[in-house]
Coordinates of C-alpha atoms in Angstrom, one line a residue:
X1 CA 67.0 24.1 33.5
X2 CA 70.6 23.2 32.9
X3 CA 69.7 20.2 30.8
X4 CA 67.5 22.5 28.6
X5 CA 70.3 25.0 28.1
X6 CA 72.8 22.3 27.3
X7 CA 70.3 20.7 24.8
X8 CA 69.9 24.0 23.0
X9 CA 73.7 24.5 23.1
X10 CA 74.1 21.0 21.6
X11 CA 71.7 21.7 18.7
X12 CA 73.6 25.0 18.1
X13 CA 76.9 23.2 18.2
X14 CA 75.7 20.5 15.8
X15 CA 74.5 23.2 13.4
X16 CA 77.9 24.9 13.6
X17 CA 79.6 21.5 13.0
X18 CA 77.6 21.0 9.8
X19 CA 78.1 24.6 8.6
X20 CA 81.8 25.3 9.3
X21 CA 84.5 23.9 7.1
X22 CA 86.4 24.4 3.9
X23 CA 83.0 25.0 2.2
X24 CA 80.8 27.2 4.4
X25 CA 77.2 26.3 4.4
X26 CA 74.8 28.9 5.9
X27 CA 72.9 27.6 9.0
X28 CA 69.6 28.2 7.3
X29 CA 70.7 25.9 4.4
X30 CA 71.9 23.3 6.9
X31 CA 68.5 23.1 8.6
X32 CA 66.9 23.1 5.2
X33 CA 68.9 20.2 4.0
X34 CA 68.4 18.2 7.1
X35 CA 64.6 18.8 7.3
X36 CA 64.2 18.2 3.6
X37 CA 66.0 14.9 4.0
X38 CA 63.6 14.0 6.8
X39 CA 60.6 14.7 4.5
X40 CA 59.7 18.2 5.6
X41 CA 59.3 20.5 2.6
X42 CA 58.9 23.8 4.6
X43 CA 61.7 25.5 2.6
X44 CA 62.6 25.8 -1.0
X45 CA 65.7 23.7 -2.0
X46 CA 68.0 26.5 -2.9
X47 CA 71.2 24.6 -2.3
X48 CA 73.5 22.7 -4.7
X49 CA 73.8 18.9 -4.7
X50 CA 77.4 19.3 -3.7
X51 CA 76.5 21.1 -0.5
X52 CA 73.9 18.5 0.3
X53 CA 76.5 15.8 0.0
X54 CA 78.9 17.7 2.2
X55 CA 76.4 18.2 4.9
X56 CA 74.7 14.8 4.9
X57 CA 77.5 12.4 3.9
X58 CA 80.7 14.1 5.1
X59 CA 79.9 16.3 8.1
X60 CA 76.8 14.8 9.6
X61 CA 78.3 11.4 10.5
X62 CA 81.3 13.2 11.9
X63 CA 79.3 15.6 14.1
X64 CA 77.2 12.7 15.4
X65 CA 80.2 10.6 16.2
X66 CA 81.7 13.6 18.0
X67 CA 78.6 14.0 20.1
X68 CA 78.4 10.3 20.8
X69 CA 82.0 10.0 21.7
X70 CA 82.0 13.1 23.9
X71 CA 78.9 11.9 25.7
X72 CA 80.2 8.4 26.1
X73 CA 83.7 9.3 27.4
X74 CA 82.1 11.8 29.9
X75 CA 79.7 9.3 31.5
X76 CA 82.5 6.6 31.6
X77 CA 84.7 9.1 33.4
X78 CA 81.9 10.0 35.8
X79 CA 81.2 6.4 36.6
X80 CA 84.8 5.4 37.1
X81 CA 85.4 8.3 39.5
X82 CA 82.5 7.0 41.6
X83 CA 83.4 3.3 41.3
X84 CA 87.0 3.8 42.4
X85 CA 86.2 6.9 44.5
X86 CA 89.1 8.7 42.9
X87 CA 88.7 12.2 41.2
X88 CA 91.6 11.4 38.8
X89 CA 89.9 8.3 37.3
X90 CA 89.5 8.5 33.5
X91 CA 89.8 6.0 30.7
X92 CA 92.8 7.6 29.1
X93 CA 94.8 8.1 32.3
X94 CA 94.0 4.6 33.7
X95 CA 95.3 2.9 30.6
X96 CA 91.9 1.7 29.5
X97 CA 92.1 3.5 26.2
X98 CA 95.6 2.1 25.7
X99 CA 94.3 -1.4 26.2
X100 CA 91.5 -0.8 23.8
X101 CA 93.9 0.6 21.2
X102 CA 96.2 -2.4 21.5
X103 CA 93.3 -4.8 21.0
X104 CA 92.0 -2.9 18.0
X105 CA 95.5 -2.6 16.4
X106 CA 96.2 -6.3 16.9
X107 CA 93.1 -7.1 14.9
X108 CA 94.2 -4.7 12.1
X109 CA 97.8 -5.9 12.0
X110 CA 97.1 -9.6 12.1
X111 CA 94.0 -9.4 10.0
X112 CA 91.9 -11.3 12.5
X113 CA 88.2 -11.3 11.7
X114 CA 86.6 -13.8 14.0
X115 CA 83.6 -11.6 14.6
X116 CA 83.3 -10.2 11.1
X117 CA 82.6 -6.4 11.2
X118 CA 82.5 -6.5 15.0
X119 CA 86.0 -7.8 15.3
X120 CA 87.6 -4.4 15.9
X121 CA 85.2 -3.4 18.6
X122 CA 85.3 -6.8 20.2
X123 CA 89.1 -6.8 20.5
X124 CA 89.0 -3.2 21.7
X125 CA 86.5 -4.2 24.4
X126 CA 88.7 -7.1 25.5
X127 CA 91.8 -4.9 25.7
X128 CA 90.0 -2.2 27.6
X129 CA 88.5 -4.7 30.2
X130 CA 91.9 -6.4 30.6
X131 CA 93.7 -3.1 31.2
X132 CA 91.1 -1.8 33.7
X133 CA 91.3 -5.0 35.7
X134 CA 95.1 -5.0 35.7
X135 CA 95.3 -1.3 36.8
X136 CA 92.7 -1.8 39.5
X137 CA 94.5 -5.0 40.8
X138 CA 97.9 -3.3 40.7
X139 CA 96.8 -0.2 42.5
X140 CA 94.7 -2.0 45.2
X141 CA 97.0 -2.8 48.2
X142 CA 95.7 -3.7 51.6
X143 CA 92.2 -3.0 50.5
X144 CA 92.9 0.6 49.7
X145 CA 93.5 2.6 46.5
X146 CA 95.3 6.0 46.7
X147 CA 95.1 8.6 44.0
X148 CA 98.9 8.5 43.5
X149 CA 99.0 4.7 43.3
X150 CA 96.1 4.6 40.9
X151 CA 97.6 7.2 38.5
X152 CA 101.1 5.6 38.7
X153 CA 99.6 2.2 37.9
X154 CA 97.6 3.6 35.0
X155 CA 100.6 5.4 33.6
X156 CA 102.9 2.4 33.9
X157 CA 100.5 0.0 32.3
X158 CA 99.6 2.4 29.6
X159 CA 103.3 2.8 28.8
X160 CA 103.7 -0.9 28.5
X161 CA 100.7 -1.3 26.3
X162 CA 101.7 1.6 24.1
X163 CA 105.2 0.1 23.8
X164 CA 103.7 -3.2 22.6
X165 CA 101.4 -1.3 20.2
X166 CA 104.4 0.6 18.8
X167 CA 106.3 -2.7 18.4
X168 CA 103.4 -4.2 16.4
X169 CA 103.5 -1.2 14.1
X170 CA 107.3 -1.3 13.6
X171 CA 107.4 -5.0 12.9
X172 CA 104.4 -5.2 10.6
X173 CA 105.1 -5.4 6.9
X174 CA 101.9 -3.6 5.9
X175 CA 103.3 -0.1 5.5
X176 CA 100.0 1.6 4.5
X177 CA 98.1 0.1 7.4
X178 CA 100.8 1.1 9.8
X179 CA 100.6 4.7 8.7
X180 CA 96.8 4.6 9.0
X181 CA 96.9 3.1 12.4
X182 CA 99.5 5.6 13.6
X183 CA 97.2 8.5 12.6
X184 CA 94.3 6.7 14.2
X185 CA 96.1 6.4 17.5
X186 CA 96.1 10.2 17.8
X187 CA 92.3 10.3 17.9
X188 CA 90.1 11.6 15.2
X189 CA 86.5 11.6 13.8
X190 CA 87.2 11.7 10.1
X191 CA 86.9 8.0 9.2
X192 CA 83.2 7.5 10.1
X193 CA 80.3 6.9 7.8
X194 CA 76.6 6.1 8.3
X195 CA 77.4 2.4 8.1
X196 CA 79.7 2.4 11.1
X197 CA 78.0 5.0 13.3
X198 CA 75.3 2.7 14.6
X199 CA 77.5 0.6 16.9
X200 CA 79.1 3.5 19.0
X201 CA 75.7 5.2 19.2
X202 CA 74.1 2.0 20.4
X203 CA 76.9 1.3 22.9
X204 CA 76.7 4.9 24.4
X205 CA 72.9 4.8 24.6
X206 CA 73.1 1.4 26.4
X207 CA 75.8 2.7 28.7
X208 CA 74.0 5.9 29.7
X209 CA 70.7 4.0 30.2
X210 CA 72.2 1.4 32.5
X211 CA 74.2 4.0 34.5
X212 CA 71.1 6.1 35.0
X213 CA 69.3 3.1 36.4
X214 CA 72.3 2.4 38.6
X215 CA 72.7 6.1 39.7
X216 CA 71.5 5.4 43.2
X217 CA 74.2 2.7 43.7
X218 CA 76.8 5.1 42.3
X219 CA 75.6 7.6 44.9
X220 CA 76.0 5.0 47.7
X221 CA 79.6 4.5 46.8
X222 CA 80.4 8.2 47.4
X223 CA 79.9 7.5 51.1
X224 CA 82.4 4.7 51.0
X225 CA 82.4 0.9 50.6
X226 CA 81.4 0.1 54.2
X227 CA 78.4 2.5 54.1
X228 CA 77.3 1.2 50.7
X229 CA 77.5 -2.4 52.0
X230 CA 75.4 -1.4 55.0
X231 CA 72.8 0.0 52.6
X232 CA 72.6 -3.4 50.9
X233 CA 74.9 -3.0 47.9
X234 CA 77.2 -5.9 47.0
X235 CA 80.1 -3.6 46.1
X236 CA 82.4 -6.2 44.5
X237 CA 79.7 -7.6 42.2
X238 CA 78.4 -4.2 41.3
X239 CA 81.9 -3.0 40.4
X240 CA 82.6 -6.1 38.3
X241 CA 79.4 -5.5 36.3
X242 CA 80.1 -1.8 35.9
X243 CA 83.7 -2.5 34.8
X244 CA 82.4 -4.7 32.0
X245 CA 79.9 -2.1 30.9
X246 CA 82.4 0.8 31.0
X247 CA 85.0 -1.3 29.1
X248 CA 82.5 -2.2 26.5
X249 CA 81.6 1.5 25.9
X250 CA 85.3 2.6 25.9
X251 CA 86.3 -0.2 23.6
X252 CA 83.6 0.6 21.0
X253 CA 84.4 4.3 21.1
X254 CA 88.2 3.7 20.8
X255 CA 87.5 1.4 17.8
X256 CA 85.4 4.1 16.2
X257 CA 87.4 7.3 17.0
X258 CA 90.8 6.2 18.4
X259 CA 92.0 7.1 21.9
X260 CA 90.7 10.6 22.8
X261 CA 92.0 11.6 26.2
X262 CA 90.9 13.8 29.1
X263 CA 87.3 14.3 28.1
X264 CA 86.2 11.8 30.8
X265 CA 88.4 13.7 33.3
X266 CA 87.3 17.3 32.6
X267 CA 83.6 17.1 32.0
X268 CA 82.5 15.4 35.3
X269 CA 84.4 17.9 37.4
X270 CA 83.1 20.9 35.5
X271 CA 79.5 19.5 35.7
X272 CA 79.7 18.9 39.4
X273 CA 80.4 22.5 40.0
X274 CA 76.8 23.3 38.9
X275 CA 74.9 20.1 39.7
X276 CA 76.4 18.7 42.8
X277 CA 77.3 15.1 43.3
X278 CA 73.9 13.4 42.6
X279 CA 74.5 11.0 39.6
X280 CA 70.9 11.3 38.6
X281 CA 71.8 14.8 37.5
X282 CA 75.5 14.5 36.9
X283 CA 75.3 11.7 34.3
X284 CA 72.9 13.3 31.8
X285 CA 74.5 16.7 32.2
X286 CA 78.0 15.3 31.7
X287 CA 76.8 13.5 28.6
X288 CA 75.4 16.7 27.0
X289 CA 78.5 18.8 28.1
X290 CA 80.9 16.2 26.7
X291 CA 79.0 16.1 23.4
X292 CA 79.1 19.9 23.0
X293 CA 82.8 20.0 24.0
X294 CA 84.0 17.3 21.5
X295 CA 81.9 18.8 18.6
X296 CA 83.7 22.1 19.1
X297 CA 87.1 20.4 19.6
X298 CA 86.5 18.7 16.2
X299 CA 85.5 22.0 14.6
X300 CA 88.7 23.5 15.9
X301 CA 90.8 20.5 14.7
X302 CA 89.7 20.9 11.1
X303 CA 89.7 24.7 10.9
X304 CA 92.7 26.0 13.0
X305 CA 95.4 24.8 10.5
X306 CA 93.2 24.3 7.4
X307 CA 93.6 22.6 5.0
X308 CA 95.7 20.5 7.4
X309 CA 93.6 18.7 10.0
X310 CA 94.9 18.4 13.5
X311 CA 93.9 15.1 15.3
X312 CA 91.2 16.0 17.8
X313 CA 93.0 13.9 20.4
X314 CA 95.9 16.4 20.3
X315 CA 93.5 19.3 21.1
X316 CA 91.8 17.5 24.0
X317 CA 95.2 16.6 25.4
X318 CA 96.3 20.3 25.2
X319 CA 93.1 21.2 27.2
X320 CA 93.2 18.2 29.5
X321 CA 96.9 18.3 30.5
X322 CA 96.8 21.6 32.3
X323 CA 93.4 20.6 33.8
X324 CA 95.0 17.4 35.1
X325 CA 97.9 19.3 36.7
X326 CA 95.5 21.8 38.3
X327 CA 93.4 18.9 39.7
X328 CA 96.5 17.2 41.1
X329 CA 97.6 20.4 42.9
X330 CA 94.1 20.9 44.3
X331 CA 93.9 17.4 45.6
X332 CA 97.4 17.7 47.1
X333 CA 96.3 20.9 48.9
X334 CA 93.2 19.2 50.2
X335 CA 95.2 16.2 51.5
X336 CA 97.7 18.6 53.2
X337 CA 94.8 20.5 54.9
X338 CA 93.2 17.3 56.1
X339 CA 96.6 16.1 57.5
X340 CA 97.1 19.4 59.3
X341 CA 93.6 19.2 60.8

C-alpha cells in the first residue's frame, strides 16, 4: 500500500515539477503535452509552442534527473548503512561524494578524455571507490568500526579531498571552467538534457535491481558479520562487490548533478519508521521517497528566490544538517542506555 501511495505522490510531484516555474503551465496542459508527445491525441493542443518547449526540453529532463538522483542516493545510503552496520553511513558524510567530485573536476580541469563522453563519470566512479575504500580502511581498527570513528574518518578524508579540489580550481588558468565547476560543486539539476540523462538513469536502475536481488544478504548483515558468515555469506567478498556497485552509482550521479548531500542519510531512516528493516521493502520505498523529496527540493530551489536559483545541494544540507545532529544525539542516548544496562 505504501508503494502505491508513494507512486501516486511521485506522479503528482513530477507534474508539479513540470508545471511550476517562471512560466506557470497548468497541470492539465502538462499532461496534454506529455501524452501528445507520446502519441495520444486525447486532448486538443491548446498550448503554445513555447510552453511545449519549456515542459519537454527544459523541465522534463530536470525533473527526471531529480527523481533518478533522489532514488539513487537513497538506495546507496540504505545499502551503506547495512554494509557497514552504521546508521550514519551516507555518501556525502563518508567522503564518497568528495572523492567523486575530485575525480570529475580533475577530468574537467586537465581536459582528460580517455573514455570520450564517459570520462567524467568514469573518473567520478574511480574517485568515489577510492574514497570509500580509504574511509573504510581508516575507520576499521581491530576488526571493528564505531560510529564516531567512521564519521571522523569520513569528515577528515572529505576535507582533504575538498582541499585538493579547491587547489585545482585555484591553480587552473581556465577561469570560465573554474566558475562553472565551483557552481557545480554545490549540487544542481540545471545542466541536464536528454542526451546526458540516460547514463544516470541506467546506473540507478542497475543499482536498484542488483540491490533488490541482494536484499536477503543485506538483511543477514543486520544480524552481524558472524551471524551472516554462519548463514553462508562471504562477508568480505560481498562487501567488496557492493562497494564497487555503490561507488559506480554515486560517481555517475555526482558527475550528472554534483555532490548533493544528506538525501542518503534522511530517506532510509524515515522509510524504516514505516516499513521496518526488511530491505525487500526498504529499498523500493526509499527509492520512491528519495525521488519525491529531491523533486520538491529542486522546485523550492528554483522558486524560493526567483529569478535567482539556489543550488539544490544547499537546501538538502539545510534539511540534512539538523537531521544529522538529531540522529547523533539519538544514537548517543541509545549507547548511554546500553552502557547503563
